[in-house]
Coordinates of C-alpha atoms in Angstrom, one line a residue:
X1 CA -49.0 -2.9 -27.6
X2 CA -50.0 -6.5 -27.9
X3 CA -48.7 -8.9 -30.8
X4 CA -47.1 -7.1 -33.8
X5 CA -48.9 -6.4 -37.1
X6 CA -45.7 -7.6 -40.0
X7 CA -46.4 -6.8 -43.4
X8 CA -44.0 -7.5 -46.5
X9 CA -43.7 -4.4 -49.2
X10 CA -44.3 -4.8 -52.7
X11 CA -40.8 -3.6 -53.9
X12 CA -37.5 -3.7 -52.3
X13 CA -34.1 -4.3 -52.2
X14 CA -32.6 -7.6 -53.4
X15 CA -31.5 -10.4 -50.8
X16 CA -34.0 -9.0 -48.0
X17 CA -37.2 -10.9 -47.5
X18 CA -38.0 -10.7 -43.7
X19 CA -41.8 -9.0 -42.7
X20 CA -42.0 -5.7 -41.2
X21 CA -43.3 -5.1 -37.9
X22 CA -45.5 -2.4 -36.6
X23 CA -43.6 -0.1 -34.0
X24 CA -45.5 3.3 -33.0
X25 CA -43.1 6.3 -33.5
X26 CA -42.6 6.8 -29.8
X27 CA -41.6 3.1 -29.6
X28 CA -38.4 3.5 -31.9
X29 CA -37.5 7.4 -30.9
X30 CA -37.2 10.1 -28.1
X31 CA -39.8 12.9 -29.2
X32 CA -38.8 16.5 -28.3
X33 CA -35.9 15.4 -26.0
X34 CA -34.9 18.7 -23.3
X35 CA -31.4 20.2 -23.7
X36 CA -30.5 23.4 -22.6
X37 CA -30.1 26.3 -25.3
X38 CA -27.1 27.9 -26.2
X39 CA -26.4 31.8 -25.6
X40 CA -26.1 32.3 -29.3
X41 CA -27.4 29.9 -32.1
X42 CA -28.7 29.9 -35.9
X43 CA -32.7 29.4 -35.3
X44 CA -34.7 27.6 -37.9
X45 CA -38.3 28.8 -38.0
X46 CA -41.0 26.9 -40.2
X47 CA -39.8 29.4 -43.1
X48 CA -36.8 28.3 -42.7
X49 CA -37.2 24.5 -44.4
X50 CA -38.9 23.9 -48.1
X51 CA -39.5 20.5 -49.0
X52 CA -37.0 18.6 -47.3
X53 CA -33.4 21.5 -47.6
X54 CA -33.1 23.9 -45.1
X55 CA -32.8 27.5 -46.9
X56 CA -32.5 30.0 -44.4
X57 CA -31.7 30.8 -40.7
X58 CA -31.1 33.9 -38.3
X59 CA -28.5 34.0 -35.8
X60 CA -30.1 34.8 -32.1
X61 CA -29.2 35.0 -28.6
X62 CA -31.1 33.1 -26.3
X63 CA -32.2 36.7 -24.5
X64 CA -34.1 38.4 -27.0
X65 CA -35.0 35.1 -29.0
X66 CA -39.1 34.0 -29.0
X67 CA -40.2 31.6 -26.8
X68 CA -41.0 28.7 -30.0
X69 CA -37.2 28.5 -30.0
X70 CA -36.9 25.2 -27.8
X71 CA -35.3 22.5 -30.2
X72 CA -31.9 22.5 -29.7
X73 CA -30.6 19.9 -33.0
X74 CA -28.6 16.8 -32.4
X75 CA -27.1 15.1 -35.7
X76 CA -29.4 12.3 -36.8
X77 CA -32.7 14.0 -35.1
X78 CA -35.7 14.4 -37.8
X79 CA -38.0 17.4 -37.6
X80 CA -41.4 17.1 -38.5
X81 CA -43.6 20.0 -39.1
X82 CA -46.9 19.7 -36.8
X83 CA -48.4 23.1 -38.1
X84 CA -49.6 22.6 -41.4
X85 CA -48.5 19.8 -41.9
X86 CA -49.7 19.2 -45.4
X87 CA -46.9 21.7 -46.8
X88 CA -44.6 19.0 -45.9
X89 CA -41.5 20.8 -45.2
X90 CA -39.3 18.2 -43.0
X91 CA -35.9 18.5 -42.3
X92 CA -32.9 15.3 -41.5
X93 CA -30.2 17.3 -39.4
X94 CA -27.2 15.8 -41.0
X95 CA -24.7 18.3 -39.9
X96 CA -22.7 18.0 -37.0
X97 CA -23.1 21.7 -35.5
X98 CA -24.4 22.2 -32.1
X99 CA -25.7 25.4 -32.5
X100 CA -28.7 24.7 -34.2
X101 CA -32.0 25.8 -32.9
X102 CA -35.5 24.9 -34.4
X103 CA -38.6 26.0 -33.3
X104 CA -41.5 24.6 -31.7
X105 CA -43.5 24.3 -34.9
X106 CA -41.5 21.1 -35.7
X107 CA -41.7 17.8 -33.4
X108 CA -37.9 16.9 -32.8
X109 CA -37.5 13.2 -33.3
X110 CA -34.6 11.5 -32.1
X111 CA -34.4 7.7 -33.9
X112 CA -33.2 4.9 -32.1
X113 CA -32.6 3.1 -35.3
X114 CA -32.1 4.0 -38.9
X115 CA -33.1 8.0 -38.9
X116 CA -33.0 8.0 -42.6
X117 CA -35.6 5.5 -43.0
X118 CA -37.6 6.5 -40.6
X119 CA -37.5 10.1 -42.2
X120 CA -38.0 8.3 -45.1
X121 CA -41.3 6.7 -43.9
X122 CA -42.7 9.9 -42.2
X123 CA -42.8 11.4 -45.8
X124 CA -45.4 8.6 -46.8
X125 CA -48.7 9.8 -48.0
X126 CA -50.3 6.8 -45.7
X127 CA -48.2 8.7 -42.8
X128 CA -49.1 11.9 -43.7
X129 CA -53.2 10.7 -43.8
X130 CA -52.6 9.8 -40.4
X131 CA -51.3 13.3 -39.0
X132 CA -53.8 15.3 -40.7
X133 CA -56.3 12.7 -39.5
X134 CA -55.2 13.9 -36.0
X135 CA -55.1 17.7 -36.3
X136 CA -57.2 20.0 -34.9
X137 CA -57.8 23.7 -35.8
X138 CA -58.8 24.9 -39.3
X139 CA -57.1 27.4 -40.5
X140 CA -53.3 26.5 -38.9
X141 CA -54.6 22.4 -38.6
X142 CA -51.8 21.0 -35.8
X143 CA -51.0 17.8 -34.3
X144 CA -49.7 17.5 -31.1
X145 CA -46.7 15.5 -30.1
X146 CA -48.4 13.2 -28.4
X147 CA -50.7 12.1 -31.0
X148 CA -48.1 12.4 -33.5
X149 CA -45.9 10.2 -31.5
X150 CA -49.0 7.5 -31.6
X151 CA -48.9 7.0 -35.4
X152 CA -47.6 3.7 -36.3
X153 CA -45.2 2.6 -39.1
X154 CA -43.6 -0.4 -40.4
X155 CA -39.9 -1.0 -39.9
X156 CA -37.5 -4.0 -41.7
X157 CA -35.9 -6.0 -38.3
X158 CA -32.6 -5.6 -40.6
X159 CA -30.6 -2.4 -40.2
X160 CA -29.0 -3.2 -43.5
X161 CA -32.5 -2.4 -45.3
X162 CA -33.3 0.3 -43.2
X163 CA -30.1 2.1 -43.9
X164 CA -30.3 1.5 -47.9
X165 CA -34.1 2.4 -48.1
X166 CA -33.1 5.6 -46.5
X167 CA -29.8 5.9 -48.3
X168 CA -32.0 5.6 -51.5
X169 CA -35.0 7.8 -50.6
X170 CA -32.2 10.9 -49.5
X171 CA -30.8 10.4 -53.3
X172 CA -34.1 11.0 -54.5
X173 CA -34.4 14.2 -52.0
X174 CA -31.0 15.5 -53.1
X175 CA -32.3 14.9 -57.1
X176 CA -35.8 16.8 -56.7
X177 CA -33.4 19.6 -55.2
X178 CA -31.3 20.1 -57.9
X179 CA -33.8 20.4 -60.2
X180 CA -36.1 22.7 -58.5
X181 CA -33.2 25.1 -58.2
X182 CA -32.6 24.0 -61.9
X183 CA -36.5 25.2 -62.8
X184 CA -36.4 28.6 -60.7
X185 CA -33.6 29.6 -62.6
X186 CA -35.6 28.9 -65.6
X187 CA -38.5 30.7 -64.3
X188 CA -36.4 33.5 -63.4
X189 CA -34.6 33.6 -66.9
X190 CA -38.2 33.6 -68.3
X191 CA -39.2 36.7 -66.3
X192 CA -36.2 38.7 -67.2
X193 CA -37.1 38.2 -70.9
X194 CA -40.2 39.3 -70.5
X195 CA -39.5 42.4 -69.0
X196 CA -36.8 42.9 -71.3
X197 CA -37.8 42.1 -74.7
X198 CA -41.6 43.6 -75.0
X199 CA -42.2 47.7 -74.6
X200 CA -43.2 49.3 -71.3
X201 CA -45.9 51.1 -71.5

């Protein structure tokens, strides 16, 4: 890859002042690793994750499940949604289940170093701008793993920064959560009082 690009970000944590290095994606992670698939399992399809919470799943057998059901979940593995990307619905499997099954509509990433931060960093508009800038197709735009796993980003040599810039970034995840639950309740309150309070016709 030649000699690495560093860079220095305008804001971080105290006591760290160390350059970044540029590392492409495939460089610091396995993408789409091969295990075997388990007779029964909870599948995640790209319904299945909004914003960055998984909401849903259906339990399958391996027998009559479809063919996009290839990504069996390890703790610590990222997926990234390579069909329509723009919606930006990425999931960090945190739980410790082995049973978890996503479908081929997400790139699995397996980190070798920090997986929150580098979840963190593939939610970066700058990263995003480089996916769509590799898509092809218009009206499901994809990016293939191989291209996706060709996109660059700039990693702290200290594991200490990695792990609180992701620590800090999955605080803010767990925040915007809350309070979109928090507002659909709202919305929902709303739309009951409107159907309640005025006549039908």
């Amino acid at each position: 890859m030649g000699t690495a690009k560093k860079r220095v970000p305008e804001l971080r944590f105290e006591g760290f002042n160390e350059e970044w290095e540029e590392r492409l994606l495939k460089d610091v992670s396995e993408i789409n690793p091969n295990s075997p698939i388990p007779h029964i399992f909870k599948y995640v399809d790209l319904e299945s994750v909004k914003g960055t919470h998984l909401i849903s799943y259906k339990t399958m057998k391996k027998s009559t499940a479809p063919s996009r059901a290839q990504r069996l979940a390890k703790q610590g593995d990222i997926f990234y949604q390579t069909v329509r990307p723009y919606q930006q619905n990425n999931y960090y499997f945190a739980l410790s289940f082995t049973d978890y099954v996503f479908s081929t509509g997400y790139a699995q990433v397996r980190p070798y170093t920090k997986g929150l931060f580098v979840f963190s960093y593939m939610q970066n508009e700058k990263f995003l701008v480089n996916v769509l800038d590799r898509c092809t197709g218009t009206g499901y735009p994809a990016i293939s793993p191989t291209d996706l796993s060709s996109i660059s980003l700039f990693i702290p040599s200290s594991s200490d920064e990695q792990t609180l810039i992701g620590n800090f970034f999955k605080q803010l995840d767990e925040v915007i959560h809350l309070l979109g639950e928090e507002l659909n309740k709202y919305k929902n309150l709303k739309k009951a009082y409107l159907a309640k309070m005025f006549p039908k016709e």
